[in-house]
mmCIF file of C-alpha atoms in Angstrom:
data_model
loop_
_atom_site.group_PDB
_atom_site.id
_atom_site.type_symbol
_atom_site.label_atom_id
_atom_site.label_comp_id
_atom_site.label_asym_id
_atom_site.label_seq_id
_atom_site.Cartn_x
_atom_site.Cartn_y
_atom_site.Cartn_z
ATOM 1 C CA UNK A 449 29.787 -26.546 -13.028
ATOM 2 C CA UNK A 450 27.470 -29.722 -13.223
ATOM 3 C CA UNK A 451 28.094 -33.041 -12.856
ATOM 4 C CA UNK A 452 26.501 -33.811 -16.722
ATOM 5 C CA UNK A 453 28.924 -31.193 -17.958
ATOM 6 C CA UNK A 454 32.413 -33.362 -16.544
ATOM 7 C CA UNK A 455 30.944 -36.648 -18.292
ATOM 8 C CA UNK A 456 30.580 -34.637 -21.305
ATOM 9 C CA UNK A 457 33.944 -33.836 -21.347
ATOM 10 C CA UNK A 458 35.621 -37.284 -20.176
ATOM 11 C CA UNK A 459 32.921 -39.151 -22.681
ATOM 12 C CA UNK A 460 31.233 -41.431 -20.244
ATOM 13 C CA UNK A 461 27.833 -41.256 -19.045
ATOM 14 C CA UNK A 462 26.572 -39.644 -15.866
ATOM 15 C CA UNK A 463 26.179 -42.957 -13.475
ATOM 16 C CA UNK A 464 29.959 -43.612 -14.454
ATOM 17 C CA UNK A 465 31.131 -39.688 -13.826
ATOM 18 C CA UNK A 466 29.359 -39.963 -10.563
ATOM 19 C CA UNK A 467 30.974 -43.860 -9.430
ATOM 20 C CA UNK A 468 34.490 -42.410 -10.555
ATOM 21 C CA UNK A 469 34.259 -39.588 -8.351
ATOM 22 C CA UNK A 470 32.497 -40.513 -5.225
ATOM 23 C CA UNK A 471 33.795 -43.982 -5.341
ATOM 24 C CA UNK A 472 30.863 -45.629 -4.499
ATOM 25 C CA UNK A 473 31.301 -48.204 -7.268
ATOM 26 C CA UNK A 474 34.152 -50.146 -9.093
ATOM 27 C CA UNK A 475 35.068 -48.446 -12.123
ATOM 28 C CA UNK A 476 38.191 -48.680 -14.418
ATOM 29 C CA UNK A 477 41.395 -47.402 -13.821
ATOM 30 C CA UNK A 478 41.477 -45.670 -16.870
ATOM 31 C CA UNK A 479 37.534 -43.654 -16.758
ATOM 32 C CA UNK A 480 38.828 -43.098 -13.284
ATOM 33 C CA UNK A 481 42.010 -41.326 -14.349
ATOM 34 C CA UNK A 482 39.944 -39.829 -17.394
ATOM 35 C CA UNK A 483 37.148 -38.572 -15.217
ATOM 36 C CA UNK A 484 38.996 -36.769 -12.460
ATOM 37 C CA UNK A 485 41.270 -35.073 -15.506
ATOM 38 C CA UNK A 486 38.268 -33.318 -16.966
ATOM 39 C CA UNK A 487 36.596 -32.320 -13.388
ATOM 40 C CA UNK A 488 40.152 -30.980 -12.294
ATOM 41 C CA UNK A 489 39.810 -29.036 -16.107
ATOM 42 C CA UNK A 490 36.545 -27.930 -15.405
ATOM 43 C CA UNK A 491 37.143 -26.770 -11.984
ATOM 44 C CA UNK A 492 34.677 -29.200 -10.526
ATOM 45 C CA UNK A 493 34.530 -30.339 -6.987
ATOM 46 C CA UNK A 494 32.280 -33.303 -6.139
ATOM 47 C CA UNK A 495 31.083 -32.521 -2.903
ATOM 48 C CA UNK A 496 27.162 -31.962 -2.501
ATOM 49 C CA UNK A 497 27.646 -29.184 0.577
ATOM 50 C CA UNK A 498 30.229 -26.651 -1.701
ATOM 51 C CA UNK A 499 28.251 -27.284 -4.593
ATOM 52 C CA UNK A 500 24.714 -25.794 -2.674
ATOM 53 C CA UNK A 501 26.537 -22.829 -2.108
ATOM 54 C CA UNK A 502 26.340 -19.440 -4.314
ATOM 55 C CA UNK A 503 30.362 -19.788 -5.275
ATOM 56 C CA UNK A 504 33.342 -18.874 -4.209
ATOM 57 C CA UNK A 505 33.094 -14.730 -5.000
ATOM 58 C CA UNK A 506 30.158 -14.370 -2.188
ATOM 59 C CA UNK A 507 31.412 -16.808 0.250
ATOM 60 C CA UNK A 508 32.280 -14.893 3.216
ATOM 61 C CA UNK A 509 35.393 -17.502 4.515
ATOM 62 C CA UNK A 510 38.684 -17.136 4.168
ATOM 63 C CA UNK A 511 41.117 -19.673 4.372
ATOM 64 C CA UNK A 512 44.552 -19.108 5.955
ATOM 65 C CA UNK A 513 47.265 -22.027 6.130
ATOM 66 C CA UNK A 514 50.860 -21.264 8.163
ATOM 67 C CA UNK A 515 53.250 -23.165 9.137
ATOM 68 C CA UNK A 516 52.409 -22.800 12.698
ATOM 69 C CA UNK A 517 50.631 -20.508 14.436
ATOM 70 C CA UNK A 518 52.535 -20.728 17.721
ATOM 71 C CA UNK A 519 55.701 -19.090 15.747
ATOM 72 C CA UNK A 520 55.418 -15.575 16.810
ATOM 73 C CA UNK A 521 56.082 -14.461 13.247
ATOM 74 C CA UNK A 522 53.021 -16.162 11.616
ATOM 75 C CA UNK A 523 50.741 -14.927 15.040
ATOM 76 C CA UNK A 524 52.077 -11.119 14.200
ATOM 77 C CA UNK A 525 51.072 -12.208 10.240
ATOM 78 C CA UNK A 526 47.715 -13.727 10.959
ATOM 79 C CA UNK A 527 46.859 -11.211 13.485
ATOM 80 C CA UNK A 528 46.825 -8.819 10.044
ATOM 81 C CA UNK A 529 45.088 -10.666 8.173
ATOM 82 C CA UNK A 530 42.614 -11.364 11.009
ATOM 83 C CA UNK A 531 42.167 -7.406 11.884
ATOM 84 C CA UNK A 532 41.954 -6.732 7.765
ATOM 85 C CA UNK A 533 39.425 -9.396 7.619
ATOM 86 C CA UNK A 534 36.733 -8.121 10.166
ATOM 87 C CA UNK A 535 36.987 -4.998 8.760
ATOM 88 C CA UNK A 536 35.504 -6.976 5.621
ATOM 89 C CA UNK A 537 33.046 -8.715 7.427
ATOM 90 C CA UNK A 538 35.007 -11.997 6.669
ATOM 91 C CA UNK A 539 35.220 -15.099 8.741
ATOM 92 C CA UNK A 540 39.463 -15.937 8.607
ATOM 93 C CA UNK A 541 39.839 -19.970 9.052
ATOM 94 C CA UNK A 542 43.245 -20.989 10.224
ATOM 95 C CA UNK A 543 45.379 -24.207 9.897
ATOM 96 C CA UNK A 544 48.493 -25.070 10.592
ATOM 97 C CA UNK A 545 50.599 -27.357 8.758
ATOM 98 C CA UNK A 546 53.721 -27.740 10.524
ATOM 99 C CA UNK A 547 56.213 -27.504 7.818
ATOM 100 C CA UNK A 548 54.456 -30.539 6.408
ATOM 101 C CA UNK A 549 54.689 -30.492 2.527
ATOM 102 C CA UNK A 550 51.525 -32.554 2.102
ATOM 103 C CA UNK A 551 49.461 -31.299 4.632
ATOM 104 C CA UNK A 552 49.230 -28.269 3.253
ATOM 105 C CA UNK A 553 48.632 -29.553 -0.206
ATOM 106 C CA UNK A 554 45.575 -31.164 2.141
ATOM 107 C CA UNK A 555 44.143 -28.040 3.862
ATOM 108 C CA UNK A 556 44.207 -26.154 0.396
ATOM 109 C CA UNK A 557 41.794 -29.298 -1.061
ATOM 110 C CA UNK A 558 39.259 -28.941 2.135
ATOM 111 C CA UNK A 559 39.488 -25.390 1.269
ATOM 112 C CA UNK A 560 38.940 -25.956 -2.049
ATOM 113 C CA UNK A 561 35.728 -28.137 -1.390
ATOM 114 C CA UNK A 562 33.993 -25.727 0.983
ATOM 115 C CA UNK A 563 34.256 -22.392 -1.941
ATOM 116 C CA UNK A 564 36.117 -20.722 0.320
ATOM 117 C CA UNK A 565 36.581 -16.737 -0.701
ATOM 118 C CA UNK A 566 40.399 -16.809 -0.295
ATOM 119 C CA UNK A 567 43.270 -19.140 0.025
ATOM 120 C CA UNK A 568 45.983 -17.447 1.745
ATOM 121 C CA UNK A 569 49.444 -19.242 1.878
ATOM 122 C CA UNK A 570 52.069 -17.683 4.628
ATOM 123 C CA UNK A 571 54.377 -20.121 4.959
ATOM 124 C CA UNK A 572 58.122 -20.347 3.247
ATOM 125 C CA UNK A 573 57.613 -21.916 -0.556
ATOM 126 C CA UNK A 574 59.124 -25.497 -0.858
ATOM 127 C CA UNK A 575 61.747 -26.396 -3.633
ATOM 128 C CA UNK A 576 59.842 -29.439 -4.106
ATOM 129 C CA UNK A 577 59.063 -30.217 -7.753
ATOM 130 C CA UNK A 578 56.374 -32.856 -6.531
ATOM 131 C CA UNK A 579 54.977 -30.346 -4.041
ATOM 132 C CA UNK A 580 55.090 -27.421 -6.211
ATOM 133 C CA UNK A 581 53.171 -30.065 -9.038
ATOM 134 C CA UNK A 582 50.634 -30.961 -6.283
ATOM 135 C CA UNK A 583 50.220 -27.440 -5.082
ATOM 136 C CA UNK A 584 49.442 -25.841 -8.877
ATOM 137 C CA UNK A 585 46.635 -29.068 -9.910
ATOM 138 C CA UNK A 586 44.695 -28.242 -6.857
ATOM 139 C CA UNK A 587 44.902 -24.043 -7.402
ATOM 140 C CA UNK A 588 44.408 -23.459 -10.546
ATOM 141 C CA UNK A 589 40.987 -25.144 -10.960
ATOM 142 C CA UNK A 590 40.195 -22.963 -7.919
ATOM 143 C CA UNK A 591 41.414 -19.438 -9.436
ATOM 144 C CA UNK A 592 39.824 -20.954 -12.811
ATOM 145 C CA UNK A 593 36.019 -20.812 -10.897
ATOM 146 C CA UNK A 594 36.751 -17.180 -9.358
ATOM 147 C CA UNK A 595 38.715 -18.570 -6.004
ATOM 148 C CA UNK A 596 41.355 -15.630 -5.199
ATOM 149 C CA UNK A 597 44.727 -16.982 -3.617
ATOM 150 C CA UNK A 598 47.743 -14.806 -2.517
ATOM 151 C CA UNK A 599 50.796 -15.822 -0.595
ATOM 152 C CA UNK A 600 53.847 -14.833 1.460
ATOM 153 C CA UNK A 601 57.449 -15.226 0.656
ATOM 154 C CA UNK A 602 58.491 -16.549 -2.865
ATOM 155 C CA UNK A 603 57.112 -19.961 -4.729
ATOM 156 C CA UNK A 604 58.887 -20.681 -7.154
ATOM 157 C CA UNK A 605 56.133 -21.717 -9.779
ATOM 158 C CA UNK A 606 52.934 -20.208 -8.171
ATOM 159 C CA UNK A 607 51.769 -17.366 -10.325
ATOM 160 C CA UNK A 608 49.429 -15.688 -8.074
ATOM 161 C CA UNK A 609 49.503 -12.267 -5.920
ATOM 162 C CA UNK A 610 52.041 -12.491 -3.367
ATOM 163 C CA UNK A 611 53.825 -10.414 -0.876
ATOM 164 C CA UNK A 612 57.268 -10.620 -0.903
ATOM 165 C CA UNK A 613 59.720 -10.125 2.400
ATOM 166 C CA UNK A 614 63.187 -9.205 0.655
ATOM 167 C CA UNK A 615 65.408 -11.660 2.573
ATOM 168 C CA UNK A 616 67.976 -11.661 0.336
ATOM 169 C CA UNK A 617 68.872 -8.188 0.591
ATOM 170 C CA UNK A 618 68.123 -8.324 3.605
ATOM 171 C CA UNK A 619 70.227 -10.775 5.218
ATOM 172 C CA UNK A 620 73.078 -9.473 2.811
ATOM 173 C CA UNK A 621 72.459 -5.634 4.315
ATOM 174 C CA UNK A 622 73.137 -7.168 8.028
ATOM 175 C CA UNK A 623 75.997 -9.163 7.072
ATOM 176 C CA UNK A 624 77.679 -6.029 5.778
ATOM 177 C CA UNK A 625 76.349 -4.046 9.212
ATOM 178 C CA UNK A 626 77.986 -6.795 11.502
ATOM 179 C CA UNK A 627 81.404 -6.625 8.816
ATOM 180 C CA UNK A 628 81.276 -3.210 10.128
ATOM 181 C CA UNK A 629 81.204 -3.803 13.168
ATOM 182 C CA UNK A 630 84.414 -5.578 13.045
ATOM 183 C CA UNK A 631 83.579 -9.277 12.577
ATOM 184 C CA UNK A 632 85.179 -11.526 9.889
ATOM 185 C CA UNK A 633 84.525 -15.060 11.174
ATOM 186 C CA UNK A 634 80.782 -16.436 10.905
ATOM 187 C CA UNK A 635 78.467 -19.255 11.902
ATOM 188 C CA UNK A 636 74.799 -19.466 10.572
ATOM 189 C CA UNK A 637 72.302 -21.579 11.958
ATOM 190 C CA UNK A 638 69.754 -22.682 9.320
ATOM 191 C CA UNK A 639 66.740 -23.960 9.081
ATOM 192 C CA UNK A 640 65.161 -26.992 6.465
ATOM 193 C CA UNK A 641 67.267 -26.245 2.825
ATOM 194 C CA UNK A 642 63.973 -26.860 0.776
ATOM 195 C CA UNK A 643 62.614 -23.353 2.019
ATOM 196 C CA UNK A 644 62.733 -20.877 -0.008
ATOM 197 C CA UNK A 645 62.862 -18.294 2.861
ATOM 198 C CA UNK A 646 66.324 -20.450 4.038
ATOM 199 C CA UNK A 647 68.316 -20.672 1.012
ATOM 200 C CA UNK A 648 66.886 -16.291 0.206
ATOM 201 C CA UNK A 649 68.431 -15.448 3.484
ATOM 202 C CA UNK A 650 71.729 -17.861 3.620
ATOM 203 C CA UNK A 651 72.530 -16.895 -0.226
ATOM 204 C CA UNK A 652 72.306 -13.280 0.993
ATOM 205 C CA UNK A 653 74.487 -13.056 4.070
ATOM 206 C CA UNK A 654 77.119 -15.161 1.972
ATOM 207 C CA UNK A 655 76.316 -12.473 -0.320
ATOM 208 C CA UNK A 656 77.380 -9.786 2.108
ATOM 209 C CA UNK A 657 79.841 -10.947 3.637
ATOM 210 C CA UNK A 658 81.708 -11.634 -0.300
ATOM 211 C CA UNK A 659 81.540 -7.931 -0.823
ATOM 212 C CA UNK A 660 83.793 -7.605 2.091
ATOM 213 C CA UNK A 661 86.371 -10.493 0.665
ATOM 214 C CA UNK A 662 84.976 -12.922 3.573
ATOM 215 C CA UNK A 663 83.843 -16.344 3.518
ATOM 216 C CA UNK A 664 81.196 -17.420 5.520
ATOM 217 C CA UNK A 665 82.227 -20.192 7.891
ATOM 218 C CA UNK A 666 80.429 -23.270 9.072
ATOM 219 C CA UNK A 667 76.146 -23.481 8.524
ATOM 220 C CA UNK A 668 74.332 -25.607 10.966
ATOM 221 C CA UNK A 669 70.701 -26.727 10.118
ATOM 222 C CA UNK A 670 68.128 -27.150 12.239
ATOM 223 C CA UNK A 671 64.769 -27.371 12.842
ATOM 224 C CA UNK A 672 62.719 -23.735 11.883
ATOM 225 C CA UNK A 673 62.143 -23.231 15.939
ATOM 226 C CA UNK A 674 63.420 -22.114 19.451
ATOM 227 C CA UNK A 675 64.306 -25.961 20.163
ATOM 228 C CA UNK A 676 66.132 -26.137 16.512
ATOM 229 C CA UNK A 677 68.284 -22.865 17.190
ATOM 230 C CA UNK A 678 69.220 -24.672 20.553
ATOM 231 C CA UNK A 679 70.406 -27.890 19.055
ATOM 232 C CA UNK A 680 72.028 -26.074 15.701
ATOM 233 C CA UNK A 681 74.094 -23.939 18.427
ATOM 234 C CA UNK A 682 74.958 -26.726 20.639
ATOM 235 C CA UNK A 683 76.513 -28.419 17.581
ATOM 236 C CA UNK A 684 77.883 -25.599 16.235
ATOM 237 C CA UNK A 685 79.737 -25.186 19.817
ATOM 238 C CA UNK A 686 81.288 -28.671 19.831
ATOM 239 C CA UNK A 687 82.368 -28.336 16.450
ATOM 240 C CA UNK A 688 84.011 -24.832 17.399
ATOM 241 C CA UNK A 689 85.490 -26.729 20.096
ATOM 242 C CA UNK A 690 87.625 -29.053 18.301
ATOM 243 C CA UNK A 691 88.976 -25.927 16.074
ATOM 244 C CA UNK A 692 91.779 -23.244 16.154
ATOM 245 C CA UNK A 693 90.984 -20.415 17.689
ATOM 246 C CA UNK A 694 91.804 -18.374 15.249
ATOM 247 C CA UNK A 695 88.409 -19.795 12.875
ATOM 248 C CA UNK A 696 86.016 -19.716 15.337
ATOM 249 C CA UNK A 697 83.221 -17.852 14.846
ATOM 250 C CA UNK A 698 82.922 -14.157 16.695
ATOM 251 C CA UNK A 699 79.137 -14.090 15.548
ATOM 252 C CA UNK A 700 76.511 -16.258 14.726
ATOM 253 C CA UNK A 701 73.856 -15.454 12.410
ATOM 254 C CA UNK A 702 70.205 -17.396 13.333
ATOM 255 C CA UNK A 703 68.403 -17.124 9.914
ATOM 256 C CA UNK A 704 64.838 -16.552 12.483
ATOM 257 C CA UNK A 705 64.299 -15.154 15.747
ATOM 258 C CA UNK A 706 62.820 -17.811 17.084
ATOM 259 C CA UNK A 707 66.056 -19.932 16.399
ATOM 260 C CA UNK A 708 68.198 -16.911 17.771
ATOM 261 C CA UNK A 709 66.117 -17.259 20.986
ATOM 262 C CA UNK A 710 67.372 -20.889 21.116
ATOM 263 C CA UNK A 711 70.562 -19.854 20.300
ATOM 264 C CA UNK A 712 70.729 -17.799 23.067
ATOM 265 C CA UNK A 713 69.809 -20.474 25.722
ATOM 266 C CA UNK A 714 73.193 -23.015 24.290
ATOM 267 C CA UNK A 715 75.154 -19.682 24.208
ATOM 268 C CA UNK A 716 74.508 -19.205 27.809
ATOM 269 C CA UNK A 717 74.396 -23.082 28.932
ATOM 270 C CA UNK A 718 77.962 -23.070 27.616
ATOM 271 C CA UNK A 719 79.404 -19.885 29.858
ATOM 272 C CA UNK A 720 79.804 -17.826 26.945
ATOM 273 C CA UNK A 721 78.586 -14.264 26.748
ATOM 274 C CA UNK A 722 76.690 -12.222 24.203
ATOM 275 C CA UNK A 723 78.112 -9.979 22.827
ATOM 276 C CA UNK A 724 81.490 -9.744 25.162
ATOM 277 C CA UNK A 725 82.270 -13.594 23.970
ATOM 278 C CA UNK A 726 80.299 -13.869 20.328
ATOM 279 C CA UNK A 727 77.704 -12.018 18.615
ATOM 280 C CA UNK A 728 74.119 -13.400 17.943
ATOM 281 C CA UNK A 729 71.498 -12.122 15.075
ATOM 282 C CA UNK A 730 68.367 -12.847 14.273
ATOM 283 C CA UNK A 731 65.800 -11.886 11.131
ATOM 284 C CA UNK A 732 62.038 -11.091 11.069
ATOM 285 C CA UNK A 733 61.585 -8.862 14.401
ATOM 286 C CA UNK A 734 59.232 -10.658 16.500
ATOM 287 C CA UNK A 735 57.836 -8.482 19.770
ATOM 288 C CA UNK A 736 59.817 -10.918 21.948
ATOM 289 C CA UNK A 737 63.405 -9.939 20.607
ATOM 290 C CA UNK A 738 63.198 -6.344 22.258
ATOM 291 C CA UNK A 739 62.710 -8.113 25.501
ATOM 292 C CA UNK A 740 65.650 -10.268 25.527
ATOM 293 C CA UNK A 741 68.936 -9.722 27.963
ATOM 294 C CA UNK A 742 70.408 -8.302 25.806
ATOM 295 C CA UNK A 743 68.199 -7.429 22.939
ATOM 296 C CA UNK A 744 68.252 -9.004 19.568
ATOM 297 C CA UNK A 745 69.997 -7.297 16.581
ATOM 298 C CA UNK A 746 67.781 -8.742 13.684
ATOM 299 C CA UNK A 747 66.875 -7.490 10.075
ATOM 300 C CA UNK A 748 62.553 -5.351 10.978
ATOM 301 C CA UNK A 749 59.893 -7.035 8.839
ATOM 302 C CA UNK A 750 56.307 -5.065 9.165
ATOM 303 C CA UNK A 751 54.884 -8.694 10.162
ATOM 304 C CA UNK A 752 51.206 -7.627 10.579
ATOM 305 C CA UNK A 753 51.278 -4.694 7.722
ATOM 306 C CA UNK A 754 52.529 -8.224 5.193
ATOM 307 C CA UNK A 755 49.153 -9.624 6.858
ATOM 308 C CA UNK A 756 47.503 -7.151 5.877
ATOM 309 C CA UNK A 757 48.692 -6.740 2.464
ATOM 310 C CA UNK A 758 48.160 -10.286 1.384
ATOM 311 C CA UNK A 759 44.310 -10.154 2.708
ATOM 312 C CA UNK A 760 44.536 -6.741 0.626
ATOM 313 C CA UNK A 761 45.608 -8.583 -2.871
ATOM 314 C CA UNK A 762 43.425 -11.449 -2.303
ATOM 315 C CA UNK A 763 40.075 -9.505 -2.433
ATOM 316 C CA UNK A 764 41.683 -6.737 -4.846
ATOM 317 C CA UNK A 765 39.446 -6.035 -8.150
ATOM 318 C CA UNK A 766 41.180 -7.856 -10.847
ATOM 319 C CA UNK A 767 39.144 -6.445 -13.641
ATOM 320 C CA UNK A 768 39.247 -9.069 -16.968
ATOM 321 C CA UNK A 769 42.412 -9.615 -17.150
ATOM 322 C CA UNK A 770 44.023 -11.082 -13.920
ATOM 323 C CA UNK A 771 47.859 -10.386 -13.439
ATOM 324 C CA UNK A 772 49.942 -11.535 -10.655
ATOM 325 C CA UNK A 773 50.663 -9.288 -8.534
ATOM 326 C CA UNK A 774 53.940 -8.555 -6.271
ATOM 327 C CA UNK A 775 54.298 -6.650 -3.362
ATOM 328 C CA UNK A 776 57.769 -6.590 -2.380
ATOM 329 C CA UNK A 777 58.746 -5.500 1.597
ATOM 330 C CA UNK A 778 61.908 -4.300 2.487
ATOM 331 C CA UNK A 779 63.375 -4.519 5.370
ATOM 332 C CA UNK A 780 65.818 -2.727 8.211
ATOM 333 C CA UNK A 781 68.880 -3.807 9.954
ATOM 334 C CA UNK A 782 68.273 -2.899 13.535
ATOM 335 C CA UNK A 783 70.938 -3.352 15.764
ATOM 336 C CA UNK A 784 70.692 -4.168 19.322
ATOM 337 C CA UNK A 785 72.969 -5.161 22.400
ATOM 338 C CA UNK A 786 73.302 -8.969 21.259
ATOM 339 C CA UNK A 787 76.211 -7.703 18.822
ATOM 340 C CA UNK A 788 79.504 -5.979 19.426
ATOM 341 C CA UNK A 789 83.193 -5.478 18.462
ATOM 342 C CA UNK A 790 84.742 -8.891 18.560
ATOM 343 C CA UNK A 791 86.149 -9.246 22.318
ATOM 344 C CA UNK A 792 85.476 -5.786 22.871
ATOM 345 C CA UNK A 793 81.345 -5.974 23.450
ATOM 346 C CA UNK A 794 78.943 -3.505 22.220
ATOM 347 C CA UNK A 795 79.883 -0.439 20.689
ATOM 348 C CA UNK A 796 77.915 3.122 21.406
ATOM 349 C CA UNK A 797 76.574 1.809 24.493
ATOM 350 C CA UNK A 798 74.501 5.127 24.967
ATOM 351 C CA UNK A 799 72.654 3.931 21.822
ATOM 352 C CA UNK A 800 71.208 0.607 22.704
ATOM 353 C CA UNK A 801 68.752 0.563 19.037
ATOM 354 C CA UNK A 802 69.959 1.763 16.402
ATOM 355 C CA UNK A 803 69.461 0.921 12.611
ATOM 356 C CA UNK A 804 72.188 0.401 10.102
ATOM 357 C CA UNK A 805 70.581 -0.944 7.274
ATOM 358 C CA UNK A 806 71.089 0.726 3.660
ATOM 359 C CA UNK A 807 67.673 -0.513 2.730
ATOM 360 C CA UNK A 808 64.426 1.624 3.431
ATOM 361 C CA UNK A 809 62.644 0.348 6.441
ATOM 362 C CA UNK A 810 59.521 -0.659 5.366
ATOM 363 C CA UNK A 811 59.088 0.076 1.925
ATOM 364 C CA UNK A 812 56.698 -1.483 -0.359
ATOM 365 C CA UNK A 813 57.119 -1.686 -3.870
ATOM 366 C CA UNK A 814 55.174 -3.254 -6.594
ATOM 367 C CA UNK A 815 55.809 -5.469 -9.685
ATOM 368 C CA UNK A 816 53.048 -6.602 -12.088
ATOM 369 C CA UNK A 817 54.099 -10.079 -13.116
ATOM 370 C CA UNK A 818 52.765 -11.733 -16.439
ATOM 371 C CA UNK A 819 49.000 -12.999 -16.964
ATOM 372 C CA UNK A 820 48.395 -15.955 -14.984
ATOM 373 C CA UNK A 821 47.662 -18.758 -16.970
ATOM 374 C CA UNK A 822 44.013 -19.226 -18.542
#
């Protein structure tokens, strides 16, 4: 795509294309605005460097944005993509965006400019209207010129390949395995609403628990880390405070690991103990879980096999017509010595692992979505 061929299709000359884009002159608002429509139509990207090189489809980068990379369960992710990657020959670059909206609008520009190969997303989707605006005008010029993208977890409007975790079913599979177990008064800490990945798992414990007749009781938000699963559990334990006995919670439900780890840490600040005083769960199944005292019941995610499923999609053959593409992962309710009969502790202590999930551990299925867009 040429320069000459974006002032053909805003109707102004060359010199002013060129001044509109690169800014290196004053030019009206409204050539301005008209320019950059018909290079974001065309797919164009003025920047001399991307434009010298033979195109997206034999670059040999791949770009790969989290939410950050110190999060065990994007390092398990990445570290799949990473291994599926050299096995390509590809080079994997990695940002992290730290749950900032715009940033990773940002990163996916840069990416944009350089032709890289792939664009893969990891990170929860935002229900942000603005965001998920922002997010499709800079991808769609990119898949337009041959860029691949493919993503983890569900966006709402983003019609491109995508591996799916099933966190609704999920979460509503260990809220029925802890009903089981005896409980019937809940806590959940959660993370940032706007995540898709929050509101999957929170509508599917409340779920869960409904089949039983239960409500769910209080949800605490927080911040998506070990230091927001301390705070959430801290408030959540001076709110218990002030109420009856009776309503206070026998388990707590961390929508992450990484919050349940913080969790933990309050829990035991406060005296009480897990699982003889209240219950604690997690969801994803990072490494670190098993090595807890006691060890994390959570809901198993294959976290490297979804890295290497995404990098799978994104260099998949597409053949002419190019359909989204969804690979949905199920996951397993594994249940360790964090939970228990209420006041009683855990049950079948001569079975510290066991699972208890009614969905297949590991499963992937696969749904072909509609056309993308032209």
């Amino acid at each position: 795509m040429t320069l000459d061929a974006v002032a053909r299709e805003a109707g102004v000359s060359p010199a002013t294309a060129s001044r509109a884009l690169n800014g290196t002159a004053r030019v009206r608002d409204d050539l301005r605005q008209r320019v950059r429509a018909a290079a974001d139509r065309l797919g164009y990207i003025p920047n001399a460097h991307a434009q010298a090189l033979a195109g997206a489809a034999n670059n040999r980068t791949v770009g790969l944005i989290c939410h950050d990379v110190s999060d065990p369960y994007f390092a398990a992710i990445s570290s799949g993509v990473m291994r599926a990657a050299a096995e390509q020959g590809l080079l994997v670059m990695l940002a992290s965006t730290f749950r900032e909206p715009a940033r990773e609008i940002s990163y996916v520009s840069m990416l944009r400019a350089q032709h890289a190969r792939a664009i893969l997303l990891i990170g929860s989707g935002f229900q942000d209207r603005a965001w998920e605006r922002a997010m499709d005008a800079e991808l769609e010029p990119y898949v337009r010129v041959g860029g691949r993208v493919a993503v983890i977890s569900r966006h709402r409007s983003l019609r491109v390949d995508t591996v799916q975790p099933e966190n609704r079913a999920g979460a509503a599979a260990l809220a029925r395995a802890l009903v089981d177990l005896g409980h019937r008064t809940f806590a959940v800490l959660t993370g940032p609403a706007a995540l898709t990945t929050v509101s999957d798992r929170l509508a599917g414990f409340r779920a869960g628990l409904a089949e039983a007749g239960i409500g769910l009781g209080q949800v605490v938000e927080g911040a998506f880390t070990r230091d927001g699963g301390y705070e959430a559990a801290r408030r959540l334990l001076l709110d218990a405070g002030r109420a009856p006995s009776r309503s206070r919670p026998t388990c707590v439900f961390a929508v992450t690991d990484v919050m349940a780890v913080g969790a933990l840490a309050a829990l035991r600040e406060a005296g009480l103990r897990v699982p003889e005083d209240v219950s604690l769960a997690g969801f994803d199944d990072i490494p670190l879980v098993r090595e807890l005292s006691p060890p994390l019941t959570t809901v198993a995610l294959p976290l490297t096999s979804m890295g290497e499923s995404v990098m799978a999609l994104a260099l998949r053959d597409t053949g002419a017509v190019r359909r989204a593409r969804v690979v949905r992962v199920e996951g397993e309710v594994v249940l360790r010595g964090s939970t228990g009969v209420p006041g009683g502790g855990v049950r079948d202590r001569g079975h510290p692992e066991r699972a208890a999930s009614s969905i297949a551990p590991m499963a992937l299925r696969t749904w072909e979505g509609p056309p993308r867009r032209p």
